[in-house]
Amino acid sequence: MPRLAAASLAGTAVEFYDFFVYGTAAALVLGPLFFPTFSPLAGTLAAFGTFGIGFVARPLGSVVFGHIGDRYGRRPVLFLSLFLTGLATVAVGCVPSYATIGAAAPVLLLVLRFLQGFGLGGEWGGAVLLAVEHAPARRRVLWSSFPQMGPSVGFLLANGVMLALSAGLTDAEFRAWGWRIPFWGAGLLAAVGLLLRSSLTESPQFQRIGERARLPLAEVLRDHWRRVLLTAGALSVGYAVFYAVTTWALAYATERLGVSRTVTLTCIMAAVAVKGALTPVSALLADRYGRRPLCLAGCTACALWMFPMVALLQTGEPLLMFAGFLGALLAFITMFAVIAAYLPELYEPRVRCTGAAVGYNLGGVLGGALTPVVATALARGEGPPWGVAAYLTGIALLSLGCFALLPETRPVPEPAEAGPAAETAPA
């Protein structure tokens, strides 16, 4: 399990590095480089629009890769999705700007962002299912939380590189070529991730499936459509909060509050690092007390914290901004440390890869694709952007209602099975 968990974490870290480095670039430089004829605000909105295309592509990727995972195994999904995302990310770093090739530049950017999201749509399902379906039942959330730490590692890698380049280069150098370096580095990271995954074995639960689903998506839509919609709504707050902190707040603090790019990135990265380190704590609590209670607690915390977070951000003071970001991300990880085990447990093994991945990535469309754009538009006026806080609070309440309608799935062994045998109970 430690070797498998490490390989799952490394792969998700690489793929989310690819995804996050685009979000940071969209907040910092892509607007003026690829949409120079727009006003500064419109250029930022357009850059965030291409950012959102990646989320729209993710459910499509989850359908295609989910079909592969349910028909041919979880392991092939890990290789194909990582290769596609890495290739698209390197290509983004090679796209000439609008000044060089005109309107073709934003079109190429949009196509490559779509491919990034398509590949990432398959990554999550394959990574978490290998962990979930190998793990002992008593510690299933703990082991499946390792892929959930991958986004934190990927974010820190992406923004660490951006921070170093931003601090070491002049603004002109960063805008001319410095922003491309993190995209080119994705090729090396993808190669490392593929090497680590080469030794993984197929999921034992997949190998035990008798008759495999011929059309997994059709079965999911026929038999589990309500759960797919509920999980999508339930997860939307996590995406909304995470990208409000890591993408919208970065742009807002640098453009509207005049806080330096380096200071803002440092505050966000520190909060993400703490969030990543505490992920196993939430997972252990979920293994002990259940999946649903942790998810309900996380949603409630998000609903209560959004207005304080915006107030702390508005101060422009680094320590207060950090406190606002940290509170939001701790509420977020209370839920998202759990769902890597929770979502697969909601579906039978023959359609698990498709059902879990489609619900997870539809939540990304609802919560992640629109949040930077909507938040940027809501923050246009003078004074604190309370509209952003209200928007995020509303999504948190929606997610709270959806989680309330989902069942608990924590395995409860019979007294006679309380020994070692219970630890290997299937999901």
PDB file of N, CA and C in Angstrom, residues 146-227:
ATOM      1  N   PHE A 146      -4.190   9.745  -0.233  1.00  0.00           N
ATOM      2  CA  PHE A 146      -2.893  10.103  -0.809  1.00  0.00           C
ATOM      3  C   PHE A 146      -3.035  10.723  -2.199  1.00  0.00           C
ATOM      4  N   PRO A 147      -3.853  10.152  -3.103  1.00  0.00           N
ATOM      5  CA  PRO A 147      -4.096  10.878  -4.359  1.00  0.00           C
ATOM      6  C   PRO A 147      -4.702  12.258  -4.135  1.00  0.00           C
ATOM      7  N   GLN A 148      -5.454  12.440  -3.046  1.00  0.00           N
ATOM      8  CA  GLN A 148      -6.050  13.745  -2.753  1.00  0.00           C
ATOM      9  C   GLN A 148      -5.016  14.764  -2.279  1.00  0.00           C
ATOM     10  N   MET A 149      -3.849  14.294  -1.864  1.00  0.00           N
ATOM     11  CA  MET A 149      -2.769  15.215  -1.546  1.00  0.00           C
ATOM     12  C   MET A 149      -2.036  15.668  -2.805  1.00  0.00           C
ATOM     13  N   GLY A 150      -2.228  14.929  -3.906  1.00  0.00           N
ATOM     14  CA  GLY A 150      -1.580  15.285  -5.163  1.00  0.00           C
ATOM     15  C   GLY A 150      -1.881  16.698  -5.637  1.00  0.00           C
ATOM     16  N   PRO A 151      -3.154  17.151  -5.569  1.00  0.00           N
ATOM     17  CA  PRO A 151      -3.417  18.534  -5.970  1.00  0.00           C
ATOM     18  C   PRO A 151      -2.622  19.569  -5.170  1.00  0.00           C
ATOM     19  N   SER A 152      -2.445  19.331  -3.865  1.00  0.00           N
ATOM     20  CA  SER A 152      -1.656  20.273  -3.068  1.00  0.00           C
ATOM     21  C   SER A 152      -0.203  20.300  -3.528  1.00  0.00           C
ATOM     22  N   VAL A 153       0.356  19.115  -3.756  1.00  0.00           N
ATOM     23  CA  VAL A 153       1.748  19.041  -4.215  1.00  0.00           C
ATOM     24  C   VAL A 153       1.885  19.681  -5.590  1.00  0.00           C
ATOM     25  N   GLY A 154       0.929  19.379  -6.484  1.00  0.00           N
ATOM     26  CA  GLY A 154       0.975  19.966  -7.819  1.00  0.00           C
ATOM     27  C   GLY A 154       0.851  21.473  -7.787  1.00  0.00           C
ATOM     28  N   PHE A 155      -0.014  21.971  -6.921  1.00  0.00           N
ATOM     29  CA  PHE A 155      -0.179  23.421  -6.807  1.00  0.00           C
ATOM     30  C   PHE A 155       1.095  24.071  -6.291  1.00  0.00           C
ATOM     31  N   LEU A 156       1.717  23.466  -5.268  1.00  0.00           N
ATOM     32  CA  LEU A 156       2.941  24.036  -4.724  1.00  0.00           C
ATOM     33  C   LEU A 156       4.080  24.002  -5.741  1.00  0.00           C
ATOM     34  N   LEU A 157       4.160  22.923  -6.509  1.00  0.00           N
ATOM     35  CA  LEU A 157       5.178  22.857  -7.560  1.00  0.00           C
ATOM     36  C   LEU A 157       4.952  23.946  -8.606  1.00  0.00           C
ATOM     37  N   ALA A 158       3.717  24.042  -9.099  1.00  0.00           N
ATOM     38  CA  ALA A 158       3.404  25.008 -10.151  1.00  0.00           C
ATOM     39  C   ALA A 158       3.663  26.431  -9.691  1.00  0.00           C
ATOM     40  N   ASN A 159       3.170  26.753  -8.515  1.00  0.00           N
ATOM     41  CA  ASN A 159       3.297  28.126  -8.048  1.00  0.00           C
ATOM     42  C   ASN A 159       4.677  28.422  -7.488  1.00  0.00           C
ATOM     43  N   GLY A 160       5.366  27.377  -6.995  1.00  0.00           N
ATOM     44  CA  GLY A 160       6.743  27.578  -6.565  1.00  0.00           C
ATOM     45  C   GLY A 160       7.629  27.984  -7.726  1.00  0.00           C
ATOM     46  N   VAL A 161       7.438  27.312  -8.867  1.00  0.00           N
ATOM     47  CA  VAL A 161       8.199  27.669 -10.061  1.00  0.00           C
ATOM     48  C   VAL A 161       7.819  29.078 -10.519  1.00  0.00           C
ATOM     49  N   MET A 162       6.509  29.373 -10.541  1.00  0.00           N
ATOM     50  CA  MET A 162       6.059  30.705 -10.938  1.00  0.00           C
ATOM     51  C   MET A 162       6.603  31.784  -9.992  1.00  0.00           C
ATOM     52  N   LEU A 163       6.608  31.477  -8.699  1.00  0.00           N
ATOM     53  CA  LEU A 163       7.093  32.440  -7.718  1.00  0.00           C
ATOM     54  C   LEU A 163       8.586  32.709  -7.907  1.00  0.00           C
ATOM     55  N   ALA A 164       9.349  31.643  -8.132  1.00  0.00           N
ATOM     56  CA  ALA A 164      10.791  31.803  -8.336  1.00  0.00           C
ATOM     57  C   ALA A 164      11.077  32.622  -9.589  1.00  0.00           C
ATOM     58  N   LEU A 165      10.347  32.338 -10.662  1.00  0.00           N
ATOM     59  CA  LEU A 165      10.552  33.086 -11.900  1.00  0.00           C
ATOM     60  C   LEU A 165      10.118  34.534 -11.749  1.00  0.00           C
ATOM     61  N   SER A 166       8.989  34.734 -11.062  1.00  0.00           N
ATOM     62  CA  SER A 166       8.494  36.090 -10.861  1.00  0.00           C
ATOM     63  C   SER A 166       9.471  36.920 -10.040  1.00  0.00           C
ATOM     64  N   ALA A 167      10.103  36.279  -9.038  1.00  0.00           N
ATOM     65  CA  ALA A 167      11.048  36.997  -8.193  1.00  0.00           C
ATOM     66  C   ALA A 167      12.397  37.202  -8.873  1.00  0.00           C
ATOM     67  N   GLY A 168      12.797  36.269  -9.742  1.00  0.00           N
ATOM     68  CA  GLY A 168      14.120  36.328 -10.340  1.00  0.00           C
ATOM     69  C   GLY A 168      14.210  37.044 -11.667  1.00  0.00           C
ATOM     70  N   LEU A 169      13.060  37.298 -12.307  1.00  0.00           N
ATOM     71  CA  LEU A 169      13.050  37.953 -13.609  1.00  0.00           C
ATOM     72  C   LEU A 169      12.385  39.322 -13.508  1.00  0.00           C
ATOM     73  N   THR A 170      12.722  40.166 -14.423  1.00  0.00           N
ATOM     74  CA  THR A 170      11.982  41.422 -14.509  1.00  0.00           C
ATOM     75  C   THR A 170      10.588  41.133 -15.053  1.00  0.00           C
ATOM     76  N   ASP A 171       9.676  42.085 -14.875  1.00  0.00           N
ATOM     77  CA  ASP A 171       8.315  41.879 -15.359  1.00  0.00           C
ATOM     78  C   ASP A 171       8.300  41.672 -16.867  1.00  0.00           C
ATOM     79  N   ALA A 172       9.157  42.407 -17.594  1.00  0.00           N
ATOM     80  CA  ALA A 172       9.218  42.265 -19.049  1.00  0.00           C
ATOM     81  C   ALA A 172       9.723  40.882 -19.434  1.00  0.00           C
ATOM     82  N   GLU A 173      10.735  40.377 -18.743  1.00  0.00           N
ATOM     83  CA  GLU A 173      11.269  39.044 -19.050  1.00  0.00           C
ATOM     84  C   GLU A 173      10.243  37.956 -18.730  1.00  0.00           C
ATOM     85  N   PHE A 174       9.550  38.121 -17.595  1.00  0.00           N
ATOM     86  CA  PHE A 174       8.545  37.128 -17.221  1.00  0.00           C
ATOM     87  C   PHE A 174       7.436  37.057 -18.262  1.00  0.00           C
ATOM     88  N   ARG A 175       6.974  38.211 -18.735  1.00  0.00           N
ATOM     89  CA  ARG A 175       5.903  38.234 -19.725  1.00  0.00           C
ATOM     90  C   ARG A 175       6.378  37.780 -21.104  1.00  0.00           C
ATOM     91  N   ALA A 176       7.641  38.010 -21.414  1.00  0.00           N
ATOM     92  CA  ALA A 176       8.157  37.642 -22.733  1.00  0.00           C
ATOM     93  C   ALA A 176       8.377  36.137 -22.861  1.00  0.00           C
ATOM     94  N   TRP A 177       9.028  35.523 -21.881  1.00  0.00           N
ATOM     95  CA  TRP A 177       9.333  34.095 -21.996  1.00  0.00           C
ATOM     96  C   TRP A 177       9.333  33.335 -20.670  1.00  0.00           C
ATOM     97  N   GLY A 178       9.452  34.030 -19.554  1.00  0.00           N
ATOM     98  CA  GLY A 178       9.566  33.339 -18.274  1.00  0.00           C
ATOM     99  C   GLY A 178       8.358  32.488 -17.922  1.00  0.00           C
ATOM    100  N   TRP A 179       7.167  32.945 -18.278  1.00  0.00           N
ATOM    101  CA  TRP A 179       5.954  32.200 -17.928  1.00  0.00           C
ATOM    102  C   TRP A 179       5.871  30.859 -18.645  1.00  0.00           C
ATOM    103  N   ARG A 180       6.633  30.684 -19.729  1.00  0.00           N
ATOM    104  CA  ARG A 180       6.579  29.441 -20.501  1.00  0.00           C
ATOM    105  C   ARG A 180       7.352  28.298 -19.832  1.00  0.00           C
ATOM    106  N   ILE A 181       8.337  28.621 -19.000  1.00  0.00           N
ATOM    107  CA  ILE A 181       9.219  27.596 -18.436  1.00  0.00           C
ATOM    108  C   ILE A 181       8.445  26.547 -17.626  1.00  0.00           C
ATOM    109  N   PRO A 182       7.489  26.931 -16.755  1.00  0.00           N
ATOM    110  CA  PRO A 182       6.754  25.899 -16.011  1.00  0.00           C
ATOM    111  C   PRO A 182       5.994  24.934 -16.917  1.00  0.00           C
ATOM    112  N   PHE A 183       5.533  25.405 -18.072  1.00  0.00           N
ATOM    113  CA  PHE A 183       4.829  24.519 -18.998  1.00  0.00           C
ATOM    114  C   PHE A 183       5.795  23.526 -19.629  1.00  0.00           C
ATOM    115  N   TRP A 184       6.968  23.983 -19.993  1.00  0.00           N
ATOM    116  CA  TRP A 184       7.959  23.069 -20.566  1.00  0.00           C
ATOM    117  C   TRP A 184       8.410  22.027 -19.544  1.00  0.00           C
ATOM    118  N   GLY A 185       8.498  22.435 -18.277  1.00  0.00           N
ATOM    119  CA  GLY A 185       8.909  21.492 -17.236  1.00  0.00           C
ATOM    120  C   GLY A 185       7.935  20.353 -17.037  1.00  0.00           C
ATOM    121  N   ALA A 186       6.701  20.514 -17.523  1.00  0.00           N
ATOM    122  CA  ALA A 186       5.701  19.456 -17.370  1.00  0.00           C
ATOM    123  C   ALA A 186       6.120  18.178 -18.090  1.00  0.00           C
ATOM    124  N   GLY A 187       6.891  18.298 -19.152  1.00  0.00           N
ATOM    125  CA  GLY A 187       7.331  17.114 -19.881  1.00  0.00           C
ATOM    126  C   GLY A 187       8.194  16.208 -19.021  1.00  0.00           C
ATOM    127  N   LEU A 188       9.136  16.795 -18.298  1.00  0.00           N
ATOM    128  CA  LEU A 188      10.002  16.011 -17.414  1.00  0.00           C
ATOM    129  C   LEU A 188       9.202  15.396 -16.271  1.00  0.00           C
ATOM    130  N   LEU A 189       8.300  16.171 -15.689  1.00  0.00           N
ATOM    131  CA  LEU A 189       7.489  15.653 -14.590  1.00  0.00           C
ATOM    132  C   LEU A 189       6.603  14.500 -15.057  1.00  0.00           C
ATOM    133  N   ALA A 190       6.030  14.611 -16.258  1.00  0.00           N
ATOM    134  CA  ALA A 190       5.185  13.533 -16.776  1.00  0.00           C
ATOM    135  C   ALA A 190       5.996  12.257 -16.978  1.00  0.00           C
ATOM    136  N   ALA A 191       7.229  12.388 -17.477  1.00  0.00           N
ATOM    137  CA  ALA A 191       8.078  11.219 -17.671  1.00  0.00           C
ATOM    138  C   ALA A 191       8.362  10.522 -16.338  1.00  0.00           C
ATOM    139  N   VAL A 192       8.617  11.315 -15.292  1.00  0.00           N
ATOM    140  CA  VAL A 192       8.847  10.745 -13.964  1.00  0.00           C
ATOM    141  C   VAL A 192       7.589  10.032 -13.459  1.00  0.00           C
ATOM    142  N   GLY A 193       6.429  10.664 -13.646  1.00  0.00           N
ATOM    143  CA  GLY A 193       5.183  10.052 -13.212  1.00  0.00           C
ATOM    144  C   GLY A 193       4.892   8.738 -13.923  1.00  0.00           C
ATOM    145  N   LEU A 194       5.138   8.685 -15.219  1.00  0.00           N
ATOM    146  CA  LEU A 194       4.927   7.445 -15.970  1.00  0.00           C
ATOM    147  C   LEU A 194       5.867   6.350 -15.492  1.00  0.00           C
ATOM    148  N   LEU A 195       7.095   6.712 -15.166  1.00  0.00           N
ATOM    149  CA  LEU A 195       8.056   5.727 -14.664  1.00  0.00           C
ATOM    150  C   LEU A 195       7.599   5.155 -13.327  1.00  0.00           C
ATOM    151  N   LEU A 196       7.118   6.016 -12.431  1.00  0.00           N
ATOM    152  CA  LEU A 196       6.653   5.551 -11.126  1.00  0.00           C
ATOM    153  C   LEU A 196       5.447   4.627 -11.251  1.00  0.00           C
ATOM    154  N   ARG A 197       4.603   4.879 -12.227  1.00  0.00           N
ATOM    155  CA  ARG A 197       3.385   4.082 -12.381  1.00  0.00           C
ATOM    156  C   ARG A 197       3.609   2.775 -13.135  1.00  0.00           C
ATOM    157  N   SER A 198       4.778   2.615 -13.715  1.00  0.00           N
ATOM    158  CA  SER A 198       5.035   1.419 -14.524  1.00  0.00           C
ATOM    159  C   SER A 198       5.032   0.139 -13.700  1.00  0.00           C
ATOM    160  N   SER A 199       5.249   0.236 -12.384  1.00  0.00           N
ATOM    161  CA  SER A 199       5.326  -0.960 -11.546  1.00  0.00           C
ATOM    162  C   SER A 199       4.008  -1.296 -10.858  1.00  0.00           C
ATOM    163  N   LEU A 200       2.959  -0.517 -11.090  1.00  0.00           N
ATOM    164  CA  LEU A 200       1.684  -0.764 -10.417  1.00  0.00           C
ATOM    165  C   LEU A 200       0.988  -1.996 -10.984  1.00  0.00           C
ATOM    166  N   THR A 201       0.289  -2.716 -10.113  1.00  0.00           N
ATOM    167  CA  THR A 201      -0.498  -3.868 -10.547  1.00  0.00           C
ATOM    168  C   THR A 201      -1.965  -3.477 -10.645  1.00  0.00           C
ATOM    169  N   GLU A 202      -2.725  -4.281 -11.372  1.00  0.00           N
ATOM    170  CA  GLU A 202      -4.141  -3.989 -11.558  1.00  0.00           C
ATOM    171  C   GLU A 202      -4.910  -4.207 -10.259  1.00  0.00           C
ATOM    172  N   SER A 203      -6.023  -3.491 -10.129  1.00  0.00           N
ATOM    173  CA  SER A 203      -6.869  -3.590  -8.947  1.00  0.00           C
ATOM    174  C   SER A 203      -7.423  -5.002  -8.776  1.00  0.00           C
ATOM    175  N   PRO A 204      -7.313  -5.595  -7.582  1.00  0.00           N
ATOM    176  CA  PRO A 204      -7.863  -6.942  -7.378  1.00  0.00           C
ATOM    177  C   PRO A 204      -9.379  -6.984  -7.527  1.00  0.00           C
ATOM    178  N   GLN A 205     -10.066  -5.926  -7.151  1.00  0.00           N
ATOM    179  CA  GLN A 205     -11.521  -5.940  -7.315  1.00  0.00           C
ATOM    180  C   GLN A 205     -11.915  -5.921  -8.775  1.00  0.00           C
ATOM    181  N   PHE A 206     -11.161  -5.207  -9.608  1.00  0.00           N
ATOM    182  CA  PHE A 206     -11.461  -5.245 -11.036  1.00  0.00           C
ATOM    183  C   PHE A 206     -11.242  -6.645 -11.592  1.00  0.00           C
ATOM    184  N   GLN A 207     -10.204  -7.314 -11.150  1.00  0.00           N
ATOM    185  CA  GLN A 207      -9.918  -8.657 -11.642  1.00  0.00           C
ATOM    186  C   GLN A 207     -10.996  -9.655 -11.226  1.00  0.00           C
ATOM    187  N   ARG A 208     -11.706  -9.358 -10.129  1.00  0.00           N
ATOM    188  CA  ARG A 208     -12.761 -10.269  -9.665  1.00  0.00           C
ATOM    189  C   ARG A 208     -14.110 -10.017 -10.317  1.00  0.00           C
ATOM    190  N   ILE A 209     -14.236  -8.937 -11.082  1.00  0.00           N
ATOM    191  CA  ILE A 209     -15.516  -8.656 -11.737  1.00  0.00           C
ATOM    192  C   ILE A 209     -15.824  -9.766 -12.733  1.00  0.00           C
ATOM    193  N   GLY A 210     -17.028 -10.300 -12.650  1.00  0.00           N
ATOM    194  CA  GLY A 210     -17.409 -11.375 -13.560  1.00  0.00           C
ATOM    195  C   GLY A 210     -17.705 -10.846 -14.956  1.00  0.00           C
ATOM    196  N   GLU A 211     -18.920 -10.372 -15.160  1.00  0.00           N
ATOM    197  CA  GLU A 211     -19.303  -9.808 -16.457  1.00  0.00           C
ATOM    198  C   GLU A 211     -19.115  -8.289 -16.411  1.00  0.00           C
ATOM    199  N   ARG A 212     -18.229  -7.795 -17.248  1.00  0.00           N
ATOM    200  CA  ARG A 212     -17.950  -6.360 -17.262  1.00  0.00           C
ATOM    201  C   ARG A 212     -19.045  -5.611 -18.024  1.00  0.00           C
ATOM    202  N   ALA A 213     -19.262  -4.391 -17.622  1.00  0.00           N
ATOM    203  CA  ALA A 213     -20.293  -3.570 -18.262  1.00  0.00           C
ATOM    204  C   ALA A 213     -19.905  -3.289 -19.708  1.00  0.00           C
ATOM    205  N   ARG A 214     -20.844  -3.523 -20.625  1.00  0.00           N
ATOM    206  CA  ARG A 214     -20.548  -3.271 -22.039  1.00  0.00           C
ATOM    207  C   ARG A 214     -20.524  -1.777 -22.323  1.00  0.00           C
ATOM    208  N   LEU A 215     -21.489  -1.049 -21.762  1.00  0.00           N
ATOM    209  CA  LEU A 215     -21.537   0.410 -21.879  1.00  0.00           C
ATOM    210  C   LEU A 215     -21.703   0.992 -20.480  1.00  0.00           C
ATOM    211  N   PRO A 216     -20.603   1.214 -19.768  1.00  0.00           N
ATOM    212  CA  PRO A 216     -20.697   1.679 -18.376  1.00  0.00           C
ATOM    213  C   PRO A 216     -21.502   2.967 -18.211  1.00  0.00           C
ATOM    214  N   LEU A 217     -21.327   3.922 -19.121  1.00  0.00           N
ATOM    215  CA  LEU A 217     -22.054   5.184 -18.987  1.00  0.00           C
ATOM    216  C   LEU A 217     -23.555   4.959 -19.063  1.00  0.00           C
ATOM    217  N   ALA A 218     -23.999   4.080 -19.963  1.00  0.00           N
ATOM    218  CA  ALA A 218     -25.433   3.810 -20.086  1.00  0.00           C
ATOM    219  C   ALA A 218     -25.985   3.223 -18.785  1.00  0.00           C
ATOM    220  N   GLU A 219     -25.235   2.319 -18.166  1.00  0.00           N
ATOM    221  CA  GLU A 219     -25.685   1.735 -16.901  1.00  0.00           C
ATOM    222  C   GLU A 219     -25.739   2.786 -15.790  1.00  0.00           C
ATOM    223  N   VAL A 220     -24.733   3.656 -15.759  1.00  0.00           N
ATOM    224  CA  VAL A 220     -24.702   4.696 -14.728  1.00  0.00           C
ATOM    225  C   VAL A 220     -25.889   5.633 -14.886  1.00  0.00           C
ATOM    226  N   LEU A 221     -26.160   6.067 -16.123  1.00  0.00           N
ATOM    227  CA  LEU A 221     -27.268   6.989 -16.349  1.00  0.00           C
ATOM    228  C   LEU A 221     -28.619   6.327 -16.094  1.00  0.00           C
ATOM    229  N   ARG A 222     -28.705   5.039 -16.342  1.00  0.00           N
ATOM    230  CA  ARG A 222     -29.972   4.336 -16.136  1.00  0.00           C
ATOM    231  C   ARG A 222     -30.231   4.036 -14.660  1.00  0.00           C
ATOM    232  N   ASP A 223     -29.197   3.553 -13.964  1.00  0.00           N
ATOM    233  CA  ASP A 223     -29.397   3.056 -12.610  1.00  0.00           C
ATOM    234  C   ASP A 223     -28.938   4.007 -11.497  1.00  0.00           C
ATOM    235  N   HIS A 224     -28.047   4.954 -11.835  1.00  0.00           N
ATOM    236  CA  HIS A 224     -27.436   5.772 -10.779  1.00  0.00           C
ATOM    237  C   HIS A 224     -27.459   7.262 -11.096  1.00  0.00           C
ATOM    238  N   TRP A 225     -28.345   7.704 -11.975  1.00  0.00           N
ATOM    239  CA  TRP A 225     -28.326   9.107 -12.403  1.00  0.00           C
ATOM    240  C   TRP A 225     -28.538  10.059 -11.224  1.00  0.00           C
ATOM    241  N   ARG A 226     -29.362   9.654 -10.264  1.00  0.00           N
ATOM    242  CA  ARG A 226     -29.628  10.537  -9.122  1.00  0.00           C
ATOM    243  C   ARG A 226     -28.361  10.739  -8.286  1.00  0.00           C
ATOM    244  N   ARG A 227     -27.603   9.669  -8.100  1.00  0.00           N
ATOM    245  CA  ARG A 227     -26.367   9.800  -7.321  1.00  0.00           C
ATOM    246  C   ARG A 227     -25.319  10.631  -8.053  1.00  0.00           C
TER     247      ARG A 227
END
